[in-house]
């Protein structure tokens, strides 16, 4: 099993190009199932989760070709299966979003209940509620969701009980081929939803309201092929900005989408960073200063993203002052706290959903273990600021979501090595 060896103490400094967004690329790849025609996707990040999704598409009968510019061309002209097996879905929750497209295109689907990061119960009741409203008959048998519909799905009003990114995506994709109008109320407003909607529009879908609480989809009989480029990864962008700030360093990230990171950039300014933005470039400079402790409360977009909570917490661990980090999206998302405390941090969990972080002047290296995707990068941030060499085990979690992590960190001057 791969591990990372990080010797802390270097200030990160330099330039970095941001990859395409994992959380968007995965959904766009699922959306390809809605058409028989070839679809070409650019800016697809090279990640384990993307490989898993491509494997799933292959399993369903799609042809996938990666060209010399690393564009992914998928042709799902004839599907030979509508079953997404447990072995693939268990490793990655995002694969559950093939349910909507398969059902809308083929009239039936069998998709294993999902796995993915162990950050809370993460049920799929809202996905199923939405698809049922569109006319699907759904049963859960032996860990698989069996969904079917006679003829086409029917447009309907869908109101989610909470903001759900995956639920919105499943229903949005299914509604594109439904008969009539679907209105999704309390829709997720994440930039990845907007990216998915724009992609579906490029395939001929009739969608308005993406990026707001109410998305309206007028179903069409068929969608066609298109060429589309995946949006920049806002979580990767924020993660490297936080890592640089924690080390007192300076960084220039290129190919980013600064408008998707407003709250994170504001928090970084509060932490003491000087930030400049020009088009798709974000420059951050801490001028060697120690970060100031800053309170965080995660919330659906445009609030502070839960996917950057762990990384910010790691920076607060060495910040000047005490901060409170309140997690409102997932109920079990503080597994990294125990590990960061092993490095000498002083963090307490209050009532399960709040971490009280008493900033310490210095962390000290110790062996630690990655527990989930984003939490694993919080250990990287902690290791970068710790004295000595930290060994991070189970980094397969990091490889699910961060492209060429050690190359990118080395480029910024970090002392990082992968060992087996
Ligand atoms: C997506 C992102 C993940 C991010 C999360 C929240 C991908 C691949 N993953 O996950 O990185 O952290 O959005 O921004 O895009 N819920 C239910 N019932 C449902 C669906 C969700 O109770 O049917 C709950 C979840 O348990 C969670 C909350 O709603 O507490 C938000 O989940 P959701 O937005 O659906 O997250 P994902 O789509 O799984």
Short mmCIF file of C-alpha atoms and ligand atoms in Angstrom, two decimals:
data_model
loop_
_atom_site.label_atom_id
_atom_site.label_comp_id
_atom_site.label_asym_id
_atom_site.label_seq_id
_atom_site.Cartn_x
_atom_site.Cartn_y
_atom_site.Cartn_z
CA UNK A 1 0.00 0.00 0.00
CA UNK A 2 1.47 3.40 -0.98
CA UNK A 3 2.47 5.87 1.70
CA UNK A 4 3.68 9.48 1.64
CA UNK A 5 6.80 10.61 3.46
CA UNK A 6 6.72 14.35 4.10
CA UNK A 7 9.45 16.34 5.80
CA UNK A 8 7.89 19.55 7.03
CA UNK A 9 9.20 23.03 7.41
CA UNK A 10 9.43 24.27 3.81
CA UNK A 11 7.37 27.28 2.83
CA UNK A 12 5.42 26.33 -0.29
CA UNK A 13 6.19 28.67 -3.13
CA UNK A 14 5.65 28.58 -6.88
CA UNK A 15 3.05 28.03 -9.60
CA UNK A 16 0.57 25.27 -10.15
CA UNK A 17 -1.95 24.34 -12.86
CA UNK A 18 -5.32 23.20 -11.54
CA UNK A 19 -6.84 19.98 -12.87
CA UNK A 20 -10.38 19.40 -14.08
CA UNK A 21 -12.97 18.91 -11.33
CA UNK A 22 -13.33 15.33 -10.15
CA UNK A 23 -16.86 15.90 -8.86
CA UNK A 24 -17.93 17.28 -12.21
CA UNK A 25 -16.05 14.86 -14.50
CA UNK A 26 -17.64 11.85 -12.80
CA UNK A 27 -21.17 13.15 -13.37
CA UNK A 28 -20.47 14.19 -16.97
CA UNK A 29 -19.18 10.67 -17.65
CA UNK A 30 -22.45 9.28 -16.27
CA UNK A 31 -24.41 11.77 -18.39
CA UNK A 32 -22.85 10.32 -21.54
CA UNK A 33 -25.14 7.31 -21.05
CA UNK A 34 -28.06 9.52 -22.12
CA UNK A 35 -27.06 9.44 -25.81
CA UNK A 36 -26.07 6.85 -28.42
CA UNK A 37 -23.79 9.40 -30.08
CA UNK A 38 -20.08 9.92 -29.26
CA UNK A 39 -19.26 12.51 -26.59
CA UNK A 40 -15.79 13.99 -26.12
CA UNK A 41 -14.74 15.34 -22.73
CA UNK A 42 -11.65 17.52 -22.24
CA UNK A 43 -9.87 18.49 -19.00
CA UNK A 44 -10.74 15.16 -17.39
CA UNK A 45 -8.48 14.65 -14.37
CA UNK A 46 -6.33 11.56 -14.18
CA UNK A 47 -7.65 10.04 -10.96
CA UNK A 48 -8.60 6.64 -9.55
CA UNK A 49 -12.25 7.65 -9.26
CA UNK A 50 -12.32 8.62 -12.95
CA UNK A 51 -10.79 5.25 -13.88
CA UNK A 52 -13.48 3.53 -11.80
CA UNK A 53 -16.23 5.45 -13.62
CA UNK A 54 -14.69 4.61 -17.01
CA UNK A 55 -14.54 0.96 -15.95
CA UNK A 56 -18.22 1.13 -15.01
CA UNK A 57 -19.12 2.64 -18.40
CA UNK A 58 -17.19 -0.20 -20.06
CA UNK A 59 -19.11 -2.73 -17.97
CA UNK A 60 -22.39 -1.23 -19.21
CA UNK A 61 -21.24 -1.56 -22.83
CA UNK A 62 -19.86 1.90 -23.68
CA UNK A 63 -16.68 2.27 -25.78
CA UNK A 64 -14.11 4.58 -24.22
CA UNK A 65 -11.10 5.97 -26.08
CA UNK A 66 -8.51 8.34 -24.61
CA UNK A 67 -6.78 10.39 -27.31
CA UNK A 68 -3.29 11.88 -27.45
CA UNK A 69 -4.51 15.11 -25.77
CA UNK A 70 -5.98 13.03 -22.93
CA UNK A 71 -9.51 13.81 -24.08
CA UNK A 72 -11.94 11.04 -23.24
CA UNK A 73 -14.31 9.98 -26.03
CA UNK A 74 -17.21 7.82 -24.91
CA UNK A 75 -19.71 6.17 -27.22
CA UNK A 76 -22.62 4.49 -25.51
CA UNK A 77 -24.40 3.51 -28.73
CA UNK A 78 -25.54 0.13 -27.49
CA UNK A 79 -25.65 -0.73 -23.83
CA UNK A 80 -25.34 -4.42 -23.04
CA UNK A 81 -26.18 -4.12 -19.35
CA UNK A 82 -28.12 -1.84 -17.02
CA UNK A 83 -26.48 -3.25 -13.90
CA UNK A 84 -23.88 -1.25 -11.96
CA UNK A 85 -22.20 -3.89 -9.80
CA UNK A 86 -21.38 -3.64 -6.11
CA UNK A 87 -17.64 -4.14 -6.75
CA UNK A 88 -17.47 -0.80 -8.60
CA UNK A 89 -20.13 1.25 -6.81
CA UNK A 90 -18.83 0.36 -3.33
CA UNK A 91 -15.53 2.15 -3.92
CA UNK A 92 -17.10 5.34 -5.16
CA UNK A 93 -20.45 6.81 -4.20
CA UNK A 94 -20.53 9.06 -7.26
CA UNK A 95 -21.15 6.03 -9.49
CA UNK A 96 -24.69 5.93 -8.09
CA UNK A 97 -25.54 8.75 -10.51
CA UNK A 98 -25.66 6.26 -13.41
CA UNK A 99 -29.11 5.31 -12.03
CA UNK A 100 -30.96 8.32 -13.50
CA UNK A 101 -29.38 8.18 -16.99
CA UNK A 102 -29.76 4.38 -17.32
CA UNK A 103 -33.38 4.48 -16.24
CA UNK A 104 -34.22 7.38 -18.56
CA UNK A 105 -32.50 5.86 -21.58
CA UNK A 106 -33.20 2.11 -21.10
CA UNK A 107 -36.36 2.04 -18.97
CA UNK A 108 -34.64 0.01 -16.27
CA UNK A 109 -31.54 0.01 -14.08
CA UNK A 110 -30.03 -2.04 -11.30
CA UNK A 111 -27.50 -0.10 -9.27
CA UNK A 112 -25.81 -1.27 -6.11
CA UNK A 113 -26.32 0.86 -3.04
CA UNK A 114 -23.23 3.07 -2.81
CA UNK A 115 -20.04 3.07 -0.77
CA UNK A 116 -17.37 5.79 -0.97
CA UNK A 117 -15.92 7.77 1.91
CA UNK A 118 -17.10 6.73 5.36
CA UNK A 119 -18.24 10.23 6.28
CA UNK A 120 -21.66 9.63 7.68
CA UNK A 121 -24.69 7.54 6.76
CA UNK A 122 -25.12 9.14 3.32
CA UNK A 123 -28.43 7.58 2.34
CA UNK A 124 -29.91 7.82 -1.17
CA UNK A 125 -33.55 8.23 -0.18
CA UNK A 126 -33.80 11.61 -1.94
CA UNK A 127 -32.47 10.19 -5.22
CA UNK A 128 -35.12 7.47 -5.05
CA UNK A 129 -37.87 9.86 -4.04
CA UNK A 130 -37.07 12.09 -7.04
CA UNK A 131 -36.99 9.25 -9.55
CA UNK A 132 -40.20 7.80 -8.12
CA UNK A 133 -41.87 11.18 -8.66
CA UNK A 134 -40.84 10.89 -12.33
CA UNK A 135 -42.78 7.61 -12.56
CA UNK A 136 -40.17 4.97 -11.73
CA UNK A 137 -41.06 1.81 -9.81
CA UNK A 138 -38.25 1.28 -7.34
CA UNK A 139 -37.43 -1.65 -5.10
CA UNK A 140 -34.31 -2.36 -3.07
CA UNK A 141 -33.44 -6.06 -3.28
CA UNK A 142 -30.27 -7.61 -1.83
CA UNK A 143 -28.38 -4.32 -1.74
CA UNK A 144 -29.37 -3.28 -5.26
CA UNK A 145 -31.76 -0.56 -6.32
CA UNK A 146 -33.99 -1.98 -9.06
CA UNK A 147 -35.73 0.80 -10.97
CA UNK A 148 -38.03 0.48 -13.96
CA UNK A 149 -40.57 2.45 -15.93
CA UNK A 150 -43.01 1.52 -18.70
CA UNK A 151 -42.24 3.82 -21.62
CA UNK A 152 -40.74 7.23 -20.80
CA UNK A 153 -40.35 8.83 -17.42
CA UNK A 154 -42.91 11.62 -16.87
CA UNK A 155 -41.98 15.17 -15.94
CA UNK A 156 -43.01 16.09 -12.38
CA UNK A 157 -42.45 18.45 -9.46
CA UNK A 158 -39.65 17.19 -7.22
CA UNK A 159 -38.95 18.83 -3.87
CA UNK A 160 -35.87 17.65 -2.00
CA UNK A 161 -36.02 17.54 1.81
CA UNK A 162 -32.42 18.76 1.99
CA UNK A 163 -29.88 20.10 -0.46
CA UNK A 164 -28.35 17.07 -2.13
CA UNK A 165 -25.77 17.32 -4.88
CA UNK A 166 -26.01 13.69 -6.05
CA UNK A 167 -29.80 13.64 -5.77
CA UNK A 168 -30.11 16.79 -7.86
CA UNK A 169 -27.77 15.31 -10.47
CA UNK A 170 -29.61 11.98 -10.73
CA UNK A 171 -32.99 13.65 -11.15
CA UNK A 172 -31.65 16.35 -13.48
CA UNK A 173 -30.18 13.77 -15.85
CA UNK A 174 -33.27 11.54 -15.77
CA UNK A 175 -35.58 14.51 -16.41
CA UNK A 176 -33.76 15.41 -19.63
CA UNK A 177 -35.35 12.44 -21.45
CA UNK A 178 -38.68 12.48 -19.56
CA UNK A 179 -41.97 13.31 -21.19
CA UNK A 180 -42.93 16.85 -20.17
CA UNK A 181 -41.66 19.37 -17.65
CA UNK A 182 -39.80 18.63 -14.42
CA UNK A 183 -39.30 21.28 -11.77
CA UNK A 184 -36.65 20.50 -9.15
CA UNK A 185 -37.23 22.52 -5.96
CA UNK A 186 -34.56 22.97 -3.29
CA UNK A 187 -31.99 21.98 -5.91
CA UNK A 188 -28.28 22.03 -5.09
CA UNK A 189 -26.58 25.18 -6.45
CA UNK A 190 -23.02 23.82 -6.56
CA UNK A 191 -20.91 24.91 -9.56
CA UNK A 192 -20.64 21.22 -10.53
CA UNK A 193 -24.44 21.18 -10.99
CA UNK A 194 -24.14 24.16 -13.31
CA UNK A 195 -21.34 22.39 -15.21
CA UNK A 196 -23.49 19.27 -15.59
CA UNK A 197 -26.48 21.32 -16.77
CA UNK A 198 -24.35 23.20 -19.33
CA UNK A 199 -23.00 19.86 -20.56
CA UNK A 200 -26.52 18.43 -20.91
CA UNK A 201 -27.60 21.59 -22.75
CA UNK A 202 -24.67 21.06 -25.15
CA UNK A 203 -26.17 17.59 -25.73
CA UNK A 204 -29.54 19.16 -26.63
CA UNK A 205 -31.29 19.23 -23.25
CA UNK A 206 -33.70 22.04 -22.35
CA UNK A 207 -32.70 23.21 -18.86
CA UNK A 208 -33.02 26.56 -17.07
CA UNK A 209 -32.41 27.70 -13.50
CA UNK A 210 -29.15 25.80 -12.89
CA UNK A 211 -27.24 27.52 -10.10
CA UNK A 212 -30.52 28.51 -8.37
CA UNK A 213 -32.83 26.63 -5.99
CA UNK A 214 -35.26 25.83 -8.83
CA UNK A 215 -34.20 23.97 -11.95
CA UNK A 216 -36.70 23.54 -14.78
CA UNK A 217 -36.19 20.77 -17.32
CA UNK A 218 -38.36 20.34 -20.41
CA UNK A 219 -37.83 16.74 -21.47
CA UNK A 220 -36.73 15.98 -25.04
CA UNK A 221 -36.97 12.68 -26.95
CA UNK A 222 -33.28 12.30 -27.53
CA UNK A 223 -29.92 13.89 -26.79
CA UNK A 224 -26.98 14.09 -29.16
CA UNK A 225 -23.18 13.94 -28.91
CA UNK A 226 -21.04 16.96 -28.04
CA UNK A 227 -17.58 18.10 -27.06
CA UNK A 228 -17.22 19.63 -23.60
CA UNK A 229 -14.46 20.68 -21.26
CA UNK A 230 -14.74 19.88 -17.52
CA UNK A 231 -14.66 22.91 -15.17
CA UNK A 232 -11.59 23.52 -12.97
CA UNK A 233 -11.49 21.72 -9.62
CA UNK A 234 -12.44 24.22 -6.92
CA UNK A 235 -11.62 21.79 -4.11
CA UNK A 236 -8.13 21.14 -5.46
CA UNK A 237 -7.65 24.89 -5.90
CA UNK A 238 -8.73 25.67 -2.35
CA UNK A 239 -6.69 22.81 -0.95
CA UNK A 240 -3.40 24.06 -2.44
CA UNK A 241 -4.19 27.64 -1.39
CA UNK A 242 -4.75 26.45 2.18
CA UNK A 243 -1.58 24.32 2.11
CA UNK A 244 0.49 27.29 0.94
CA UNK A 245 -1.09 29.60 3.53
CA UNK A 246 -0.46 27.11 6.35
CA UNK A 247 3.25 27.06 5.52
CA UNK A 248 3.44 30.88 5.39
CA UNK A 249 4.22 30.57 1.67
CA UNK A 250 3.12 32.10 -1.61
CA UNK A 251 1.46 30.38 -4.54
CA UNK A 252 0.07 31.16 -7.98
CA UNK A 253 -2.65 28.79 -9.21
CA UNK A 254 -3.54 28.88 -12.88
CA UNK A 255 -6.56 27.53 -14.72
CA UNK A 256 -8.78 28.04 -11.66
CA UNK A 257 -12.37 29.33 -11.41
CA UNK A 258 -11.98 32.02 -8.70
CA UNK A 259 -15.70 32.88 -8.78
CA UNK A 260 -16.49 29.42 -7.34
CA UNK A 261 -14.29 30.03 -4.29
CA UNK A 262 -15.47 33.36 -2.90
CA UNK A 263 -16.15 32.17 0.66
CA UNK A 264 -12.88 30.24 0.87
CA UNK A 265 -10.89 33.22 -0.41
CA UNK A 266 -12.61 35.48 2.14
CA UNK A 267 -11.68 33.06 4.93
CA UNK A 268 -8.08 32.90 3.71
CA UNK A 269 -7.94 36.72 3.81
CA UNK A 270 -9.26 36.58 7.39
CA UNK A 271 -6.45 34.11 8.13
CA UNK A 272 -3.97 36.75 7.01
CA UNK A 273 -3.37 35.91 3.34
CA UNK A 274 -2.94 38.55 0.69
CA UNK A 275 -4.87 37.43 -2.36
CA UNK A 276 -4.96 38.76 -5.92
CA UNK A 277 -7.15 37.47 -8.75
CA UNK A 278 -6.67 37.96 -12.49
CA UNK A 279 -9.01 35.97 -14.75
CA UNK A 280 -8.27 32.29 -14.05
CA UNK A 281 -5.25 32.97 -11.84
CA UNK A 282 -5.27 33.25 -8.03
CA UNK A 283 -2.16 34.49 -6.23
CA UNK A 284 -1.84 34.03 -2.48
CA UNK A 285 0.96 35.34 -0.30
CA UNK A 286 1.26 34.89 3.48
CA UNK A 287 4.57 36.79 3.62
CA UNK A 288 5.92 34.16 6.03
CA UNK A 289 3.30 34.99 8.65
CA UNK A 290 1.64 32.47 10.96
CA UNK A 291 -2.08 32.11 10.08
CA UNK A 292 -4.70 33.69 12.33
CA UNK A 293 -7.34 31.28 13.70
CA UNK A 294 -10.65 31.59 11.82
CA UNK A 295 -14.08 30.05 12.56
CA UNK A 296 -15.65 27.93 9.84
CA UNK A 297 -19.18 26.63 9.33
CA UNK A 298 -19.71 24.31 6.38
CA UNK A 299 -22.85 24.78 4.28
CA UNK A 300 -24.18 23.96 0.81
CA UNK A 301 -22.82 26.20 -1.95
CA UNK A 302 -22.23 29.16 -1.85
CA UNK A 303 -21.32 28.43 1.81
CA UNK A 304 -17.98 27.08 2.98
CA UNK A 305 -17.53 23.64 1.32
CA UNK A 306 -17.45 20.58 3.56
CA UNK A 307 -14.78 19.22 1.19
CA UNK A 308 -12.32 21.87 2.42
CA UNK A 309 -13.18 21.67 6.12
CA UNK A 310 -10.46 19.15 7.03
CA UNK A 311 -7.72 21.09 5.24
CA UNK A 312 -8.74 24.37 6.92
CA UNK A 313 -8.88 22.65 10.28
CA UNK A 314 -5.28 21.48 9.78
CA UNK A 315 -4.19 25.07 9.10
CA UNK A 316 -6.08 26.31 12.17
CA UNK A 317 -4.20 23.68 14.22
CA UNK A 318 -1.06 25.81 13.94
CA UNK A 319 -2.81 29.20 13.75
CA UNK A 320 -2.58 31.98 16.29
CA UNK A 321 -5.68 31.64 18.50
CA UNK A 322 -8.62 29.30 18.99
CA UNK A 323 -11.20 28.56 16.30
CA UNK A 324 -14.46 26.64 16.07
CA UNK A 325 -15.18 24.47 13.06
CA UNK A 326 -18.82 23.50 12.70
CA UNK A 327 -19.65 20.72 10.23
CA UNK A 328 -23.29 20.84 9.09
CA UNK A 329 -23.30 18.55 6.02
CA UNK A 330 -21.91 15.20 7.18
CA UNK A 331 -22.20 13.78 10.69
CA UNK A 332 -18.94 11.82 10.81
CA UNK A 333 -16.45 14.15 9.24
CA UNK A 334 -13.87 14.68 11.98
CA UNK A 335 -11.93 11.43 11.70
CA UNK A 336 -8.82 13.45 10.81
CA UNK A 337 -8.88 15.21 14.20
CA UNK A 338 -7.53 12.19 16.04
CA UNK A 339 -4.70 11.88 13.50
CA UNK A 340 -3.80 15.58 13.57
CA UNK A 341 -3.73 15.43 17.37
CA UNK A 342 -1.11 12.66 17.03
CA UNK A 343 1.10 15.36 15.54
CA UNK A 344 0.72 17.44 18.69
CA UNK A 345 -2.33 19.52 17.80
CA UNK A 346 -4.85 20.51 20.47
CA UNK A 347 -8.29 19.87 19.02
CA UNK A 348 -11.41 18.79 20.89
CA UNK A 349 -14.69 17.56 19.43
CA UNK A 350 -17.78 19.13 20.97
CA UNK A 351 -21.10 17.37 20.53
CA UNK A 352 -20.00 15.51 17.39
CA UNK A 353 -20.36 18.35 14.92
CA UNK A 354 -17.97 21.02 16.21
CA UNK A 355 -14.21 20.95 16.53
CA UNK A 356 -12.60 23.44 18.88
CA UNK A 357 -9.08 24.04 17.60
CA UNK A 358 -6.58 25.60 20.00
CA UNK A 359 -3.75 26.68 17.73
CA UNK A 360 -0.29 25.47 18.78
CA UNK A 361 2.98 27.05 17.67
CA UNK A 362 4.44 23.85 16.23
CA UNK A 363 3.39 20.32 15.21
CA UNK A 364 5.77 17.40 15.39
CA UNK A 365 6.04 14.47 12.97
CA UNK A 366 4.39 11.11 13.76
CA UNK A 367 3.01 8.21 11.72
CA UNK A 368 -0.61 8.89 10.71
CA UNK A 369 -3.30 7.23 8.65
CA UNK A 370 -5.57 8.74 6.00
CA UNK A 371 -9.24 8.04 6.71
CA UNK A 372 -11.10 9.56 3.77
CA UNK A 373 -10.40 11.54 0.65
CA UNK A 374 -10.34 15.16 1.83
CA UNK A 375 -9.26 14.30 5.37
CA UNK A 376 -6.16 12.72 3.91
CA UNK A 377 -5.05 16.06 2.51
CA UNK A 378 -5.49 17.63 5.92
CA UNK A 379 -2.76 15.25 7.09
CA UNK A 380 -0.58 16.47 4.23
CA UNK A 381 -1.12 20.08 5.35
CA UNK A 382 -0.29 19.13 8.93
CA UNK A 383 2.82 17.20 7.84
CA UNK A 384 4.01 20.16 5.74
CA UNK A 385 4.07 22.39 8.81
CA UNK A 386 5.32 19.76 11.31
CA UNK A 387 8.94 19.43 12.30
CA UNK A 388 10.47 16.12 11.22
CA UNK A 389 9.30 13.47 8.77
CA UNK A 390 5.69 12.28 8.84
CA UNK A 391 4.62 8.98 7.29
CA UNK A 392 1.05 9.07 5.95
CA UNK A 393 -0.42 5.61 5.40
CA UNK A 394 -3.43 4.60 3.25
CA UNK A 395 -2.95 7.34 0.71
CA UNK A 396 -5.10 5.50 -1.83
CA UNK A 397 -7.74 7.88 -0.46
CA UNK A 398 -5.71 10.86 -1.76
CA UNK A 399 -5.20 9.26 -5.17
CA UNK A 400 -8.98 9.05 -5.58
CA UNK A 401 -9.19 12.83 -5.74
CA UNK A 402 -5.84 14.62 -6.16
CA UNK A 403 -3.98 14.35 -9.45
CA UNK A 404 -0.20 13.75 -9.21
CA UNK A 405 -0.09 15.03 -5.65
CA UNK A 406 3.60 14.49 -4.99
CA UNK A 407 4.67 16.10 -8.29
CA UNK A 408 2.49 19.13 -7.59
CA UNK A 409 3.79 19.51 -4.03
CA UNK A 410 7.41 19.02 -5.14
CA UNK A 411 6.90 21.74 -7.72
CA UNK A 412 6.04 24.03 -4.82
CA UNK A 413 9.22 23.08 -2.99
CA UNK A 414 7.82 20.52 -0.56
CA UNK A 415 9.92 17.58 0.55
CA UNK A 416 7.54 14.74 -0.37
CA UNK A 417 8.17 11.16 -1.42
CA UNK A 418 5.91 8.22 -2.20
CA UNK A 419 7.00 4.92 -0.72
CA UNK A 420 5.53 1.42 -0.94
C1 LIG B 1 -21.23 15.42 -3.14
C2 LIG B 1 -19.74 15.42 -3.39
C3 LIG B 1 -18.98 15.47 -2.08
C4 LIG B 1 -19.45 16.66 -1.23
C5 LIG B 1 -20.98 16.63 -1.08
C6 LIG B 1 -21.53 17.87 -0.38
C7 LIG B 1 -19.40 14.17 -5.43
C8 LIG B 1 -18.85 12.96 -6.05
N1 LIG B 1 -19.36 14.23 -4.08
O1 LIG B 1 -21.54 14.23 -2.41
O2 LIG B 1 -17.59 15.59 -2.37
O3 LIG B 1 -18.87 16.57 0.05
O4 LIG B 1 -21.60 16.57 -2.39
O5 LIG B 1 -21.13 19.03 -1.05
O6 LIG B 1 -19.85 15.08 -6.10
N2 LIG B 1 -28.48 12.94 1.92
C9 LIG B 1 -29.57 12.22 2.36
N3 LIG B 1 -30.31 11.53 1.43
C10 LIG B 1 -30.00 11.51 0.11
C11 LIG B 1 -28.88 12.26 -0.33
C12 LIG B 1 -28.14 12.97 0.61
O7 LIG B 1 -29.86 12.20 3.55
O8 LIG B 1 -30.70 10.85 -0.67
C13 LIG B 1 -27.67 13.70 2.90
C14 LIG B 1 -26.24 13.17 3.02
O9 LIG B 1 -26.16 12.09 3.92
C15 LIG B 1 -25.49 14.39 3.47
C16 LIG B 1 -26.21 15.54 2.77
O10 LIG B 1 -27.50 15.02 2.41
O11 LIG B 1 -25.61 14.54 4.85
C17 LIG B 1 -25.52 16.06 1.51
O12 LIG B 1 -25.24 14.98 0.64
P1 LIG B 1 -25.06 15.16 -0.93
O13 LIG B 1 -25.11 16.60 -1.28
O14 LIG B 1 -26.04 14.26 -1.61
O15 LIG B 1 -23.60 14.62 -1.15
P2 LIG B 1 -23.04 13.72 -2.32
O16 LIG B 1 -23.75 14.01 -3.58
O17 LIG B 1 -22.96 12.32 -1.85
#
